[in-house]
């Protein structure tokens, strides 16, 4: 029951991360997504990924995002919120398309039925926190799941990260046109130059 609420909180925070026009609120929702995801990993005894999310994403990348947001012009972003909502909606549609493709069209190509399968088949719950050797088993099991069983889903998630990177670069690019300096005065000066020859 607690996991269901965590799933709902994670999905809602992800939607708010994309749809909110204020970048500060967007970063805060992104931190909430990482935090809820790490709690979910702790509940299924994958403590390695939980600590990894806390240290790398919340501890490093989210702080970097906050520094980047501090350098942005918030007033300009608030005025141009329609552009940001449009780009966020396009990215959100891409996410939903990929999600439904993974759910309903796994017969077309080999994609394991991740959403209908039970994660207990990989025996995460049977691992004990007190056993030090089980932590190496967790890392080995995660590598087997990502690069052996669900390698196509790993590639799809990398495509999602690529789309997010392109969208963030597009949203923070303020150059709508290059401003060129007119140098007509300097060019016209060349017509009035006189050549002086010394004999």
Coordinates of C-alpha atoms in Angstrom, one line a residue:
X1 CA 0.0 0.0 0.0
X2 CA 2.8 2.4 0.8
X3 CA 4.5 1.6 -2.5
X4 CA 1.3 2.6 -4.4
X5 CA 1.3 6.0 -2.8
X6 CA 5.1 6.3 -3.5
X7 CA 4.4 5.4 -7.2
X8 CA 1.6 8.1 -7.4
X9 CA 3.8 10.7 -5.7
X10 CA 6.6 10.0 -8.1
X11 CA 4.4 10.2 -11.2
X12 CA 2.8 13.4 -10.0
X13 CA 6.1 15.0 -9.3
X14 CA 7.4 13.9 -12.7
X15 CA 4.4 15.6 -14.4
X16 CA 4.9 18.8 -12.4
X17 CA 8.6 18.8 -13.3
X18 CA 7.7 19.0 -17.0
X19 CA 4.6 21.2 -16.8
X20 CA 5.6 23.9 -14.3
X21 CA 6.8 27.1 -15.9
X22 CA 8.9 28.3 -12.9
X23 CA 12.3 26.6 -13.1
X24 CA 12.8 26.8 -9.3
X25 CA 9.6 24.8 -8.7
X26 CA 10.6 22.4 -11.5
X27 CA 13.9 21.7 -9.8
X28 CA 12.2 21.1 -6.5
X29 CA 9.8 18.6 -8.1
X30 CA 12.8 16.9 -9.7
X31 CA 14.5 16.5 -6.3
X32 CA 11.2 15.0 -5.0
X33 CA 11.2 12.5 -7.9
X34 CA 14.7 11.3 -7.0
X35 CA 13.8 11.2 -3.3
X36 CA 10.7 9.1 -3.9
X37 CA 12.5 6.8 -6.3
X38 CA 15.2 6.2 -3.7
X39 CA 12.6 5.3 -1.1
X40 CA 11.0 2.8 -3.5
X41 CA 14.4 1.2 -4.0
X42 CA 14.8 0.9 -0.3
X43 CA 11.5 -0.8 0.0
X44 CA 12.5 -3.5 -2.5
X45 CA 15.9 -4.0 -0.8
X46 CA 17.9 -2.4 -3.6
X47 CA 19.8 -0.2 -1.3
X48 CA 22.7 0.3 -3.7
X49 CA 20.5 2.2 -6.2
X50 CA 18.8 4.1 -3.5
X51 CA 22.1 5.5 -2.1
X52 CA 23.3 6.1 -5.6
X53 CA 20.2 8.2 -6.4
X54 CA 20.6 10.2 -3.2
X55 CA 24.4 10.9 -3.6
X56 CA 24.5 11.5 -7.4
X57 CA 21.2 12.9 -8.4
X58 CA 20.0 14.8 -5.3
X59 CA 23.5 15.6 -4.0
X60 CA 25.2 16.7 -7.1
X61 CA 23.0 17.1 -10.2
X62 CA 20.1 18.8 -8.4
X63 CA 22.4 21.3 -6.7
X64 CA 24.0 22.0 -10.1
X65 CA 20.5 22.6 -11.4
X66 CA 19.8 25.0 -8.6
X67 CA 22.9 27.0 -9.4
X68 CA 21.9 27.1 -13.1
X69 CA 18.4 28.3 -12.2
X70 CA 19.9 31.1 -10.0
X71 CA 21.6 32.5 -13.1
X72 CA 18.4 32.5 -15.2
X73 CA 16.1 35.4 -15.8
X74 CA 12.9 34.3 -13.9
X75 CA 10.8 37.2 -15.0
X76 CA 11.4 36.5 -18.7
X77 CA 10.6 32.8 -18.2
X78 CA 7.3 33.8 -16.4
X79 CA 6.4 36.0 -19.4
X80 CA 7.2 33.3 -21.9
X81 CA 5.4 30.5 -20.1
X82 CA 3.4 29.4 -23.1
X83 CA 6.6 28.5 -25.0
X84 CA 7.8 26.4 -22.1
X85 CA 4.5 24.7 -21.7
X86 CA 4.4 23.8 -25.4
X87 CA 7.9 22.2 -25.3
X88 CA 7.0 20.5 -22.0
X89 CA 3.8 19.1 -23.5
X90 CA 5.7 17.7 -26.5
X91 CA 8.2 16.0 -24.2
X92 CA 5.4 14.6 -22.1
X93 CA 3.6 13.2 -25.2
X94 CA 6.9 11.5 -26.2
X95 CA 7.1 10.0 -22.7
X96 CA 3.5 8.7 -22.9
X97 CA 4.1 7.3 -26.4
X98 CA 7.1 5.4 -25.2
X99 CA 5.3 4.1 -22.1
X100 CA 2.4 2.8 -24.1
X101 CA 4.7 1.3 -26.7
X102 CA 6.5 -0.6 -23.9
X103 CA 3.2 -1.7 -22.3
X104 CA 1.1 -2.8 -25.3
X105 CA 3.4 -3.4 -28.2
X106 CA 6.0 -5.7 -26.7
X107 CA 4.9 -8.5 -29.1
X108 CA 6.4 -6.7 -32.1
X109 CA 10.0 -7.0 -30.9
X110 CA 11.5 -8.7 -28.0
X111 CA 10.7 -6.7 -24.9
X112 CA 10.2 -8.7 -21.7
X113 CA 6.9 -8.1 -20.0
X114 CA 8.3 -5.9 -17.3
X115 CA 4.9 -4.4 -16.2
X116 CA 3.2 -7.7 -15.8
X117 CA 6.1 -9.6 -14.3
X118 CA 7.0 -9.7 -10.6
X119 CA 10.2 -8.2 -9.5
X120 CA 10.6 -10.9 -6.9
X121 CA 11.7 -13.3 -9.6
X122 CA 15.1 -11.6 -9.3
X123 CA 15.0 -12.2 -5.5
X124 CA 15.7 -8.7 -4.3
X125 CA 13.5 -9.3 -1.2
X126 CA 15.4 -12.4 -0.2
X127 CA 18.7 -10.5 0.3
X128 CA 19.6 -9.6 3.8
X129 CA 20.9 -6.2 4.8
X130 CA 23.2 -7.7 7.4
X131 CA 25.0 -9.9 4.8
X132 CA 27.9 -8.1 3.2
X133 CA 28.2 -10.5 0.3
X134 CA 24.6 -9.8 -0.7
X135 CA 25.5 -6.3 -1.6
X136 CA 27.8 -7.5 -4.3
X137 CA 25.0 -9.9 -5.5
X138 CA 22.7 -6.8 -5.8
X139 CA 25.2 -5.0 -8.1
X140 CA 25.6 -8.1 -10.2
X141 CA 21.9 -8.7 -10.4
X142 CA 21.3 -5.1 -11.4
X143 CA 23.8 -5.4 -14.2
X144 CA 22.2 -8.6 -15.4
X145 CA 18.7 -7.0 -15.4
X146 CA 19.8 -3.9 -17.2
X147 CA 22.1 -5.3 -19.9
X148 CA 20.8 -8.8 -20.4
X149 CA 17.1 -9.0 -19.7
X150 CA 15.9 -5.4 -20.3
X151 CA 18.5 -4.0 -22.6
X152 CA 16.0 -2.5 -25.0
X153 CA 14.3 -0.7 -22.1
X154 CA 17.7 0.6 -21.1
X155 CA 18.2 2.0 -24.6
X156 CA 14.7 3.6 -24.5
X157 CA 15.5 5.3 -21.2
X158 CA 18.7 6.7 -22.7
X159 CA 16.6 8.1 -25.5
X160 CA 14.3 9.8 -22.9
X161 CA 17.4 11.3 -21.3
X162 CA 18.6 12.5 -24.7
X163 CA 15.2 14.2 -25.4
X164 CA 15.3 15.8 -22.0
X165 CA 18.8 17.1 -22.7
X166 CA 17.8 18.5 -26.1
X167 CA 14.7 20.1 -24.6
X168 CA 16.6 21.8 -21.7
X169 CA 19.2 23.1 -24.2
X170 CA 16.5 24.5 -26.4
X171 CA 14.6 26.1 -23.5
X172 CA 17.7 27.9 -22.1
X173 CA 18.9 29.1 -25.5
X174 CA 17.9 32.8 -25.6
X175 CA 19.5 33.6 -29.0
X176 CA 16.6 34.1 -31.4
X177 CA 18.8 35.9 -33.9
X178 CA 22.3 37.1 -34.1
X179 CA 22.7 40.9 -33.7
X180 CA 25.1 42.2 -36.2
X181 CA 26.8 45.6 -35.8
X182 CA 26.5 47.9 -38.7
X183 CA 30.0 49.1 -39.7
X184 CA 29.0 51.3 -42.6
X185 CA 30.9 54.3 -41.2
X186 CA 34.1 52.3 -41.0
X187 CA 33.6 50.9 -44.5
X188 CA 32.9 54.4 -46.0
X189 CA 36.1 55.7 -44.5
X190 CA 38.1 53.5 -47.0
X191 CA 36.7 55.5 -49.9
X192 CA 38.2 58.7 -48.7
X193 CA 41.7 57.4 -48.1
X194 CA 44.5 59.0 -50.2
X195 CA 47.6 57.2 -51.2
X196 CA 50.7 59.3 -50.5
X197 CA 53.9 58.4 -52.2
X198 CA 57.2 59.6 -51.0
X199 CA 59.9 60.1 -53.6

